[in-house]
Amino acid sequence: MINSLTNKPFNGTLETGFSAHPKLDSITGELHALCYDYASDLDNIHHVTVAADGGVKSTQAIPLPSRSMLHECAITENYVLVLDLSILFSFYRLGRGYFPFSWNDEHQARIGLLDRHGNSSDVKWFDIDPCYVFHTVNAHEDGQGNVVLDAMRYQKLFDSDWNGPFGEHSPLLTRWILNVSRGTSSEQQLDDIPT
Ligand SMILES: [Fe+2]
């Protein structure tokens, strides 16, 4: 028996795909997710905000021509962090029956700050060294003009191994500090234990 609710997530208010890893703002009760479905929209991802009542409050298209693999985002008081990193959608691998994303040295890895309170789809981007992140740990604004992200950083992935995130590199806890007014970023490995 099919439960009709399974076809109508968030009380039927969701117009896009969703994400494995939305982020809950425990103060407002809002859930934030960055969602992609390159089968239906190759040029945009969507920032979906779900209100505390369980219905989608807003859906905002964000241009992302790189078609990068988004697994998780992070939020701070004022921003949603967009991780546009070094693994991109690959028609080449899709057509050969492999996982349809691959490492790409041509793409400038970057972290974006999207104003989570505004209507603008403008993202302020910060270039970083090539890497991939499946999972974030936390993010915050430090009160001195910086946005700080802690996440598990892979040096390289889906490059020699076309089937999965196994054996190429291990994820290491890393901190990025983004200076909002200067547009600069710095990176620091916080531990050398694979996690
Ligand atoms: Fe995950």
mmCIF file of C-alpha atoms and ligand atoms in Angstrom:
data_model
loop_
_atom_site.group_PDB
_atom_site.id
_atom_site.type_symbol
_atom_site.label_atom_id
_atom_site.label_comp_id
_atom_site.label_asym_id
_atom_site.label_seq_id
_atom_site.Cartn_x
_atom_site.Cartn_y
_atom_site.Cartn_z
ATOM 1 C CA MET A 1 0.000 0.000 0.000
ATOM 2 C CA ILE A 2 1.390 3.334 -1.009
ATOM 3 C CA ASN A 3 1.325 6.039 1.610
ATOM 4 C CA SER A 4 0.230 9.161 -0.231
ATOM 5 C CA LEU A 5 2.331 11.279 2.106
ATOM 6 C CA THR A 6 5.503 9.786 0.626
ATOM 7 C CA ASN A 7 4.693 11.559 -2.627
ATOM 8 C CA LYS A 8 3.982 14.875 -0.957
ATOM 9 C CA PRO A 9 6.889 15.859 1.225
ATOM 10 C CA PHE A 10 6.439 18.890 3.449
ATOM 11 C CA ASN A 11 2.662 18.748 3.060
ATOM 12 C CA GLY A 12 2.867 18.979 -0.697
ATOM 13 C CA THR A 13 4.753 22.275 -0.729
ATOM 14 C CA LEU A 14 8.095 21.040 -2.089
ATOM 15 C CA GLU A 15 8.550 21.871 -5.788
ATOM 16 C CA THR A 16 12.085 20.580 -6.212
ATOM 17 C CA GLY A 17 14.215 17.697 -5.055
ATOM 18 C CA PHE A 18 15.597 17.845 -1.554
ATOM 19 C CA SER A 19 18.844 17.075 0.241
ATOM 20 C CA ALA A 20 20.201 14.308 2.449
ATOM 21 C CA HIS A 21 21.613 16.932 4.778
ATOM 22 C CA PRO A 22 19.446 19.975 5.440
ATOM 23 C CA LYS A 23 20.439 22.244 8.314
ATOM 24 C CA LEU A 24 18.139 23.185 11.178
ATOM 25 C CA ASP A 25 18.243 26.663 12.678
ATOM 26 C CA SER A 26 17.358 25.814 16.258
ATOM 27 C CA ILE A 27 16.417 29.438 17.003
ATOM 28 C CA THR A 28 13.904 29.992 14.182
ATOM 29 C CA GLY A 29 12.962 26.351 13.619
ATOM 30 C CA GLU A 30 13.696 26.791 9.914
ATOM 31 C CA LEU A 31 15.275 24.060 7.879
ATOM 32 C CA HIS A 32 17.695 25.092 5.101
ATOM 33 C CA ALA A 33 18.735 22.863 2.229
ATOM 34 C CA LEU A 34 20.689 23.241 -0.987
ATOM 35 C CA CYS A 35 19.127 20.926 -3.527
ATOM 36 C CA TYR A 36 20.090 19.872 -7.002
ATOM 37 C CA ASP A 37 18.576 17.732 -9.699
ATOM 38 C CA TYR A 38 20.756 18.061 -12.770
ATOM 39 C CA ALA A 39 18.444 15.718 -14.666
ATOM 40 C CA SER A 40 15.805 18.452 -14.689
ATOM 41 C CA ASP A 41 17.873 21.618 -14.290
ATOM 42 C CA LEU A 42 21.503 21.637 -15.393
ATOM 43 C CA ASP A 43 22.163 25.271 -14.588
ATOM 44 C CA ASN A 44 20.730 25.893 -11.149
ATOM 45 C CA ILE A 45 20.597 24.537 -7.664
ATOM 46 C CA HIS A 46 17.846 25.542 -5.255
ATOM 47 C CA HIS A 47 17.952 26.984 -1.787
ATOM 48 C CA VAL A 48 14.889 25.603 -0.044
ATOM 49 C CA THR A 49 13.740 26.973 3.297
ATOM 50 C CA VAL A 50 11.197 24.959 5.265
ATOM 51 C CA ALA A 51 9.333 26.875 7.952
ATOM 52 C CA ALA A 52 8.826 25.599 11.475
ATOM 53 C CA ASP A 53 5.272 24.536 10.551
ATOM 54 C CA GLY A 54 6.670 21.964 8.123
ATOM 55 C CA GLY A 55 5.770 23.722 4.883
ATOM 56 C CA VAL A 56 8.211 25.106 2.329
ATOM 57 C CA LYS A 57 8.563 28.836 2.964
ATOM 58 C CA SER A 58 10.696 29.712 -0.059
ATOM 59 C CA THR A 59 12.474 28.170 -3.020
ATOM 60 C CA GLN A 60 15.208 30.175 -4.663
ATOM 61 C CA ALA A 61 17.140 29.221 -7.804
ATOM 62 C CA ILE A 62 20.893 29.755 -7.510
ATOM 63 C CA PRO A 63 22.906 29.634 -10.749
ATOM 64 C CA LEU A 64 25.661 27.012 -10.490
ATOM 65 C CA PRO A 65 27.052 26.412 -13.980
ATOM 66 C CA SER A 66 29.809 24.151 -12.651
ATOM 67 C CA ARG A 67 27.233 21.433 -11.850
ATOM 68 C CA SER A 68 29.250 20.421 -8.847
ATOM 69 C CA MET A 69 28.277 17.678 -6.451
ATOM 70 C CA LEU A 70 26.615 19.172 -3.385
ATOM 71 C CA HIS A 71 26.300 16.804 -0.480
ATOM 72 C CA GLU A 72 25.848 19.131 2.435
ATOM 73 C CA CYS A 73 25.734 22.814 3.274
ATOM 74 C CA ALA A 74 26.281 24.777 6.451
ATOM 75 C CA ILE A 75 24.450 27.762 7.897
ATOM 76 C CA THR A 76 25.356 30.667 10.105
ATOM 77 C CA GLU A 77 23.219 33.474 11.486
ATOM 78 C CA ASN A 78 23.237 35.320 8.166
ATOM 79 C CA TYR A 79 24.457 32.916 5.497
ATOM 80 C CA VAL A 80 24.017 29.606 3.785
ATOM 81 C CA LEU A 81 27.411 28.235 2.776
ATOM 82 C CA VAL A 82 27.549 26.820 -0.762
ATOM 83 C CA LEU A 83 30.331 24.299 -1.368
ATOM 84 C CA ASP A 84 31.189 24.481 -5.070
ATOM 85 C CA LEU A 85 34.148 22.101 -4.972
ATOM 86 C CA SER A 86 36.234 19.946 -7.286
ATOM 87 C CA ILE A 87 33.804 17.138 -8.155
ATOM 88 C CA LEU A 88 31.506 17.925 -11.085
ATOM 89 C CA PHE A 89 28.690 16.203 -12.915
ATOM 90 C CA SER A 90 30.100 14.053 -15.732
ATOM 91 C CA PHE A 91 28.104 12.998 -18.794
ATOM 92 C CA TYR A 92 31.144 10.967 -19.816
ATOM 93 C CA ARG A 93 30.996 8.717 -16.763
ATOM 94 C CA LEU A 94 27.192 8.638 -16.733
ATOM 95 C CA GLY A 95 27.194 7.308 -20.289
ATOM 96 C CA ARG A 96 29.559 4.535 -19.281
ATOM 97 C CA GLY A 97 27.487 3.375 -16.342
ATOM 98 C CA TYR A 98 29.632 4.852 -13.592
ATOM 99 C CA PHE A 99 28.809 7.188 -10.764
ATOM 100 C CA PRO A 100 28.066 10.380 -12.719
ATOM 101 C CA PHE A 101 30.474 12.740 -10.958
ATOM 102 C CA SER A 102 34.229 13.065 -11.309
ATOM 103 C CA TRP A 103 37.192 14.997 -9.983
ATOM 104 C CA ASN A 104 37.926 18.040 -12.143
ATOM 105 C CA ASP A 105 41.202 19.958 -11.912
ATOM 106 C CA GLU A 106 39.898 22.674 -14.230
ATOM 107 C CA HIS A 107 37.269 23.924 -11.818
ATOM 108 C CA GLN A 108 38.220 26.551 -9.227
ATOM 109 C CA ALA A 109 37.023 25.187 -5.901
ATOM 110 C CA ARG A 110 35.194 27.832 -3.907
ATOM 111 C CA ILE A 111 32.924 28.449 -0.939
ATOM 112 C CA GLY A 112 29.960 30.751 -1.411
ATOM 113 C CA LEU A 113 28.050 32.876 1.052
ATOM 114 C CA LEU A 114 24.372 33.229 0.232
ATOM 115 C CA ASP A 115 22.383 35.763 2.250
ATOM 116 C CA ARG A 116 19.797 33.534 3.888
ATOM 117 C CA HIS A 117 17.524 36.441 4.782
ATOM 118 C CA GLY A 118 17.410 38.183 1.399
ATOM 119 C CA ASN A 119 15.816 37.431 -1.925
ATOM 120 C CA SER A 120 18.978 37.851 -3.971
ATOM 121 C CA SER A 121 20.490 34.818 -5.620
ATOM 122 C CA ASP A 122 23.886 36.571 -5.576
ATOM 123 C CA VAL A 123 26.547 34.505 -3.894
ATOM 124 C CA LYS A 124 29.792 35.988 -2.590
ATOM 125 C CA TRP A 125 32.493 33.516 -3.579
ATOM 126 C CA PHE A 126 35.818 32.700 -1.925
ATOM 127 C CA ASP A 127 38.390 30.677 -3.863
ATOM 128 C CA ILE A 128 39.991 27.794 -2.001
ATOM 129 C CA ASP A 129 42.460 25.029 -2.845
ATOM 130 C CA PRO A 130 41.066 22.016 -4.743
ATOM 131 C CA CYS A 131 39.291 19.561 -2.442
ATOM 132 C CA TYR A 132 36.010 17.869 -1.720
ATOM 133 C CA VAL A 133 33.748 17.909 1.344
ATOM 134 C CA PHE A 134 30.884 15.531 1.931
ATOM 135 C CA HIS A 135 30.174 16.555 5.493
ATOM 136 C CA THR A 136 30.424 19.767 7.403
ATOM 137 C CA VAL A 137 30.947 19.913 11.156
ATOM 138 C CA ASN A 138 29.796 23.434 11.938
ATOM 139 C CA ALA A 139 30.015 27.031 10.835
ATOM 140 C CA HIS A 140 29.754 30.344 12.612
ATOM 141 C CA GLU A 141 30.396 34.081 12.327
ATOM 142 C CA ASP A 142 33.188 35.141 14.666
ATOM 143 C CA GLY A 143 32.099 38.740 15.258
ATOM 144 C CA GLN A 144 35.273 40.044 13.599
ATOM 145 C CA GLY A 145 34.056 39.938 10.028
ATOM 146 C CA ASN A 146 34.854 36.296 9.367
ATOM 147 C CA VAL A 147 32.747 33.267 8.558
ATOM 148 C CA VAL A 148 34.363 30.095 9.909
ATOM 149 C CA LEU A 149 33.660 26.662 8.473
ATOM 150 C CA ASP A 150 34.848 23.371 9.953
ATOM 151 C CA ALA A 151 34.420 20.366 7.686
ATOM 152 C CA MET A 152 35.942 17.060 6.627
ATOM 153 C CA ARG A 153 38.260 17.730 3.685
ATOM 154 C CA TYR A 154 39.267 15.213 1.035
ATOM 155 C CA GLN A 155 42.427 15.997 -0.915
ATOM 156 C CA LYS A 156 41.074 14.182 -3.981
ATOM 157 C CA LEU A 157 38.160 11.876 -4.768
ATOM 158 C CA PHE A 158 36.415 10.196 -7.722
ATOM 159 C CA ASP A 159 39.587 10.629 -9.731
ATOM 160 C CA SER A 160 41.343 7.268 -10.199
ATOM 161 C CA ASP A 161 38.471 5.383 -8.557
ATOM 162 C CA TRP A 162 35.343 5.886 -10.675
ATOM 163 C CA ASN A 163 33.055 3.951 -8.392
ATOM 164 C CA GLY A 164 33.207 5.615 -5.072
ATOM 165 C CA PRO A 165 34.848 7.465 -2.265
ATOM 166 C CA PHE A 166 37.074 4.607 -1.239
ATOM 167 C CA GLY A 167 40.815 4.369 -0.989
ATOM 168 C CA GLU A 168 41.936 7.570 -2.698
ATOM 169 C CA HIS A 169 42.225 9.839 0.336
ATOM 170 C CA SER A 170 40.828 10.038 3.857
ATOM 171 C CA PRO A 171 38.856 13.009 5.166
ATOM 172 C CA LEU A 172 40.666 15.313 7.593
ATOM 173 C CA LEU A 173 39.165 17.930 9.868
ATOM 174 C CA THR A 174 39.861 21.318 8.301
ATOM 175 C CA ARG A 175 38.927 24.920 9.061
ATOM 176 C CA TRP A 176 38.342 27.616 6.476
ATOM 177 C CA ILE A 177 38.136 31.265 7.517
ATOM 178 C CA LEU A 178 36.410 33.584 5.058
ATOM 179 C CA ASN A 179 36.947 37.314 5.497
ATOM 180 C CA VAL A 180 33.716 38.785 4.198
ATOM 181 C CA SER A 181 34.847 42.350 3.461
ATOM 182 C CA ARG A 182 38.226 41.415 1.961
ATOM 183 C CA GLY A 183 36.925 38.424 0.015
ATOM 184 C CA THR A 184 39.866 36.315 1.158
ATOM 185 C CA SER A 185 40.061 32.835 2.612
ATOM 186 C CA SER A 186 42.531 30.829 4.652
ATOM 187 C CA GLU A 187 42.674 27.129 5.386
ATOM 188 C CA GLN A 188 44.068 25.156 8.300
ATOM 189 C CA GLN A 189 44.102 21.418 8.936
ATOM 190 C CA LEU A 190 42.987 20.929 12.529
ATOM 191 C CA ASP A 191 43.889 17.278 12.993
ATOM 192 C CA ASP A 192 45.742 14.518 11.154
ATOM 193 C CA ILE A 193 43.450 11.650 12.171
ATOM 194 C CA PRO A 194 41.218 10.449 9.314
ATOM 195 C CA THR A 195 37.617 10.751 10.379
HETATM 196 FE FE FE B 1 26.146 12.206 3.948
#
